[in-house]
Short mmCIF file of C-alpha atoms in Angstrom, two decimals:
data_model
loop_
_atom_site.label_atom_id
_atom_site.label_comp_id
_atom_site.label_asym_id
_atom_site.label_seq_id
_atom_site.Cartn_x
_atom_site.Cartn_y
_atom_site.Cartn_z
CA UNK A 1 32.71 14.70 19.38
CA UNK A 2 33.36 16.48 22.96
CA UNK A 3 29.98 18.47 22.55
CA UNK A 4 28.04 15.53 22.00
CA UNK A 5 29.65 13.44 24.34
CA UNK A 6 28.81 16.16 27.15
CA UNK A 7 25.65 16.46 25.87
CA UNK A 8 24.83 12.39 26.47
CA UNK A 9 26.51 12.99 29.80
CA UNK A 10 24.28 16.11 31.15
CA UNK A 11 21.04 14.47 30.21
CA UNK A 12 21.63 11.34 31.92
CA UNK A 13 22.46 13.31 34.58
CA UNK A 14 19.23 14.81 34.87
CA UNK A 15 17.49 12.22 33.82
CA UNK A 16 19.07 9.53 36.53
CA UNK A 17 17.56 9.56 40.31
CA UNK A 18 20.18 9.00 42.78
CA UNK A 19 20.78 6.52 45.91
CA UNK A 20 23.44 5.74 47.26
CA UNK A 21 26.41 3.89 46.82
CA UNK A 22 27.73 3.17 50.63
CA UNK A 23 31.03 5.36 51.52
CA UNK A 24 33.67 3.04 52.47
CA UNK A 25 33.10 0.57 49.57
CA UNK A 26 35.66 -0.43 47.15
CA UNK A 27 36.07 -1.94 43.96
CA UNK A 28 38.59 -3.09 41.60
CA UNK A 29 37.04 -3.21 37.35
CA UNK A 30 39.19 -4.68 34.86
CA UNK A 31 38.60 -4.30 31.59
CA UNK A 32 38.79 -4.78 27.64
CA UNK A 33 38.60 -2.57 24.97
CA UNK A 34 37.98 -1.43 21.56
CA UNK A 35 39.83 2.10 20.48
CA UNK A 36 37.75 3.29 17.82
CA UNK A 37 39.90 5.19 14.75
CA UNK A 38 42.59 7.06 17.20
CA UNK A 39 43.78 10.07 15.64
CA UNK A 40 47.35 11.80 16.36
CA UNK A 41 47.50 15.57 15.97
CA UNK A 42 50.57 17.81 15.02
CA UNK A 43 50.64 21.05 16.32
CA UNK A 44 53.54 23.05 13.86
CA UNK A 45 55.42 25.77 15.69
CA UNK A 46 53.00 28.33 12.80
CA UNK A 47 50.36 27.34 14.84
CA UNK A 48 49.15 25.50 12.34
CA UNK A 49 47.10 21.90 13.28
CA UNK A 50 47.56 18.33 11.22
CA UNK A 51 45.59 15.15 11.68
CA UNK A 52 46.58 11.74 10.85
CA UNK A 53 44.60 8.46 11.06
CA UNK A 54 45.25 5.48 12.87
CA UNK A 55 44.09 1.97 12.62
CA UNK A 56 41.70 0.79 15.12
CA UNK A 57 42.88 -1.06 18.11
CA UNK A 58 42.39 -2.49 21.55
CA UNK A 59 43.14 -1.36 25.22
CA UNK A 60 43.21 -3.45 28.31
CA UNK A 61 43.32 -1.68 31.99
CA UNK A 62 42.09 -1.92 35.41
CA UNK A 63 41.05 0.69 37.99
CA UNK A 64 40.33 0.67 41.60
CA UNK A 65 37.96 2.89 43.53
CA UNK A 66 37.39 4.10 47.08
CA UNK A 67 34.19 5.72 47.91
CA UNK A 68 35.13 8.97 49.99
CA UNK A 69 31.33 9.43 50.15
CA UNK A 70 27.85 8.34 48.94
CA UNK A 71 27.47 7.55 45.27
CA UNK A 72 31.30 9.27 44.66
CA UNK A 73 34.29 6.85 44.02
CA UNK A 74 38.12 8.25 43.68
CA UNK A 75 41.01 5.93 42.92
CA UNK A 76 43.25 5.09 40.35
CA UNK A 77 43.87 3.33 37.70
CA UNK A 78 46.27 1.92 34.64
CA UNK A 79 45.21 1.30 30.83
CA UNK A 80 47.62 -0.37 27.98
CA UNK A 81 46.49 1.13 24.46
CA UNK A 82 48.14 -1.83 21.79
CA UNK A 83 49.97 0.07 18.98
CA UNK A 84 48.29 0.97 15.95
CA UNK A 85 49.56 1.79 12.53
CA UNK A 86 48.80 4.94 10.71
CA UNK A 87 46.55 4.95 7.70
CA UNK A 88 47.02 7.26 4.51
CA UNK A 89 48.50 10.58 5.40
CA UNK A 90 51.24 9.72 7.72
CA UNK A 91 53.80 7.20 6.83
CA UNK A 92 52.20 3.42 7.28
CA UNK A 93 55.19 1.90 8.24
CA UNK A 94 55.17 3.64 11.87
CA UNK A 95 52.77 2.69 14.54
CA UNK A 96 51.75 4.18 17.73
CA UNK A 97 50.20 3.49 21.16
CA UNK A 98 50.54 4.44 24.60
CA UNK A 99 50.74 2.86 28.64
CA UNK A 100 48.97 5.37 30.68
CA UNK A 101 48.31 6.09 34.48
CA UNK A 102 46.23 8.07 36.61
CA UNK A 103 43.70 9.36 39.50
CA UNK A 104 40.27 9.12 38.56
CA UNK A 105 36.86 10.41 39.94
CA UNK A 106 33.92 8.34 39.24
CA UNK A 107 30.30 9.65 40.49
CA UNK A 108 27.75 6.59 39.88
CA UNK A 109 23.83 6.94 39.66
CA UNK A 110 21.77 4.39 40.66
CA UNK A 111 18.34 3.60 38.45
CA UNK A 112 15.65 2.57 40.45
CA UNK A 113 13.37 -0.55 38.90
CA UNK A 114 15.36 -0.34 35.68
CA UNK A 115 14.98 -4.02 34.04
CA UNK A 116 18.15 -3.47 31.88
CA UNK A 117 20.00 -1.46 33.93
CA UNK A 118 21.55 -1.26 37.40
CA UNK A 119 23.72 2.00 37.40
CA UNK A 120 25.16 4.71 35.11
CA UNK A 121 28.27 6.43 35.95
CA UNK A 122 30.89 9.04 34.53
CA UNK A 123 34.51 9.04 34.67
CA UNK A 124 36.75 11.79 34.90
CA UNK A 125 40.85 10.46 34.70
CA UNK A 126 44.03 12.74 35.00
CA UNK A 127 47.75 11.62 34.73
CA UNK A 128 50.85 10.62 33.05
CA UNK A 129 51.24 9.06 29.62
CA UNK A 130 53.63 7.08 28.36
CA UNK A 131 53.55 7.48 24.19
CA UNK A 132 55.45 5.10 22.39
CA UNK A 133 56.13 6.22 18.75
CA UNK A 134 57.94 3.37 16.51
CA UNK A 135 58.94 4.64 13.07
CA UNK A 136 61.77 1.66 12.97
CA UNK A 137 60.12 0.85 9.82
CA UNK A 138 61.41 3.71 7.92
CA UNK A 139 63.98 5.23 10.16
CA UNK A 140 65.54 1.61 11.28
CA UNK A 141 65.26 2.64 14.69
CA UNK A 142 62.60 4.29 17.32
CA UNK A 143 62.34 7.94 17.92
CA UNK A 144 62.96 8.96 21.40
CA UNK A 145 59.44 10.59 22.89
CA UNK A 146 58.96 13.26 25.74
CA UNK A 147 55.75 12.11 27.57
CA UNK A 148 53.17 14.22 29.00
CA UNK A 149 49.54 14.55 30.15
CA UNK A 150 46.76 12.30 29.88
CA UNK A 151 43.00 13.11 30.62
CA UNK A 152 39.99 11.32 29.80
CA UNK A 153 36.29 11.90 30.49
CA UNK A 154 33.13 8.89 29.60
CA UNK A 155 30.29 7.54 30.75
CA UNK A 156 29.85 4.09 31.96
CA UNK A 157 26.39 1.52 32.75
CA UNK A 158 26.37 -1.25 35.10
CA UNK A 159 24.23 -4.51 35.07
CA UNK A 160 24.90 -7.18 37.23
CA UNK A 161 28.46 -6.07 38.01
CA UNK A 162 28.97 -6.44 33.79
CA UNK A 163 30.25 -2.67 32.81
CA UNK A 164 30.07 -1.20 29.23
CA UNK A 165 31.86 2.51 29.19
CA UNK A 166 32.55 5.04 26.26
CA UNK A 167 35.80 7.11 26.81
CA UNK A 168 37.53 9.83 25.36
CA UNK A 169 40.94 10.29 25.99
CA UNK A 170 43.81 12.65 25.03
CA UNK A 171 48.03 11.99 25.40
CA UNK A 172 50.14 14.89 24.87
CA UNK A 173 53.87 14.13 23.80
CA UNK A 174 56.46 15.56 21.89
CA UNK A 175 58.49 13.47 18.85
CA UNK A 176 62.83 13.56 19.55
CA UNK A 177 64.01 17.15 17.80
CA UNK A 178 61.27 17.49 15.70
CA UNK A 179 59.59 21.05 15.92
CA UNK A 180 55.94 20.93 17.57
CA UNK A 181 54.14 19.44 19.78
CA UNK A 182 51.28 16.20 19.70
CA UNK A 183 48.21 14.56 20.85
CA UNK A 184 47.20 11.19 20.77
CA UNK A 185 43.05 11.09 20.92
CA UNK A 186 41.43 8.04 21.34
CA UNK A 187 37.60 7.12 21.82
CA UNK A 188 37.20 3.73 23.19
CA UNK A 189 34.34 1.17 24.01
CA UNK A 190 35.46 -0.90 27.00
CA UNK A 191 33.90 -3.66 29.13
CA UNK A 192 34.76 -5.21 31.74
CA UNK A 193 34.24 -6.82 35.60
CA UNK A 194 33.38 -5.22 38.72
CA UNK A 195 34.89 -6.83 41.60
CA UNK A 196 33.59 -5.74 45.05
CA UNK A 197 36.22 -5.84 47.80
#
C-alpha cells in the first residue's frame, strides 16, 4: 500500500506544473472522513508480527496552514478517529480509535486550465497520538495505554476550495503490561472546506 501510494504521489509530481501559492497566506480546512478497514498490528517480544482487522469508521479534524514560502504551507493540525470494533481474529467485543495531533507540511501544485481541477497537494504530518483501547467488554474495564508517535503522508486535490485527500496514517502505542509493542494503521478518504484567512 506505501509503494503504491508513493508511486501516485511521484507521478503527479512530475506530471503537475507549478505557480505559486502567495507566502504569507493562510488557511484553516476542516474536514470529514471515511477510515477505510484500519488494521492494528502486534509486534511480540520474538519479533514476531500479528494483524487484526477493524471495522471501518469515520474521522473528523481540522488543520491550519501558514505559507513560509511560495506553493509550501506548514501548520498544524488535530484529527478524531471514532472507535471501531475488531472483526474476526481479535476479540469483537473491544474497539479501538485514536485523538491525534501534529505539525504538518503541505506543498500544493497548482494545474493550469484544468476544468476539473484547481490544485493537487501532499501532506506530510508528525506528532503525538492518543490511542484509546476499550476491551470493557470482556475485561469489565479499559486497559490503560502508553501513547506514542503518529505520522501520516497523502495526497490531496482542490476545486473550488472543496478538498478530497487520501491518507495513510500510523499510531504507535503500547497495551497496560502486556509484552510488545502496536500500531494502529489507518487509510482514510477525507473531504472537507478550505477557509482562506
Amino acid at each position: 500500500m506505501k509503494k503504491s501510494l508513493l508511486t501516485l504521489i511521484l507521478a503527479i509530481a512530475f506530471a503537475a506544473p507549478v505557480f505559486a501559492v502567495e507566502k504569507g497566506s493562510m488557511e484553516i480546512v476542516p474536514k470529514v472522513g471515511y477510515v477505510i478497514e484500519p488494521v492494528m498490528v502486534a509486534y511480540k517480544d520474538a519479533g514476531e508480527k500479528y494483524g487484526y482487522k477493524q471495522e471501518a469508521t469515520f474521522s473528523l479534524g481540522a488543520d491550519f496552514y501558514y505559507y513560509v514560502m511560495n506553493n509550501l504551507g506548514a501548520g498544524v493540525g488535530v484529527n478524531y478517529v471514532f472507535d471501531s470494533k475488531f472483526n474476526d481474529g481479535w476479540n469483537k467485543r473491544d474497539s479501538m480509535g485514536a485523538t491525534n495531533i501534529y505539525v504538518a507540511v503541505k506543498p500544493v501544485f497548482e494545474l493550469q486550465e484544468n476544468k476539473f481541477i484547481d490544485k493537487i497537494y501532499f501532506l506530510g504530518q508528525l506528532g503525538y497520538g492518543m490511542t484509546r483501547y476499550d476491551n470493557s467488554g470482556y475485561y469489565g474495564s479499559k486497559k490503560y495505554n502508553e501513547n506514542g508517535l503518529y505520522w501520516a503522508i497523502g495526497a490531496g486535490v482542490e476545486k473550488s476550495n472543496i478538498i478530497v485527500e487520501l491518507v495513510y496514517s500510523v499510531n504507535y502505542f503500547k497495551i497496560g503490561d502486556w509484552n510488545g509493542s502496536y500500531t494502529n494503521r489507518r487509510t482514510a478518504i477525507n473531504a472537507g472546506y478550505k477557509f482562506s484567512i
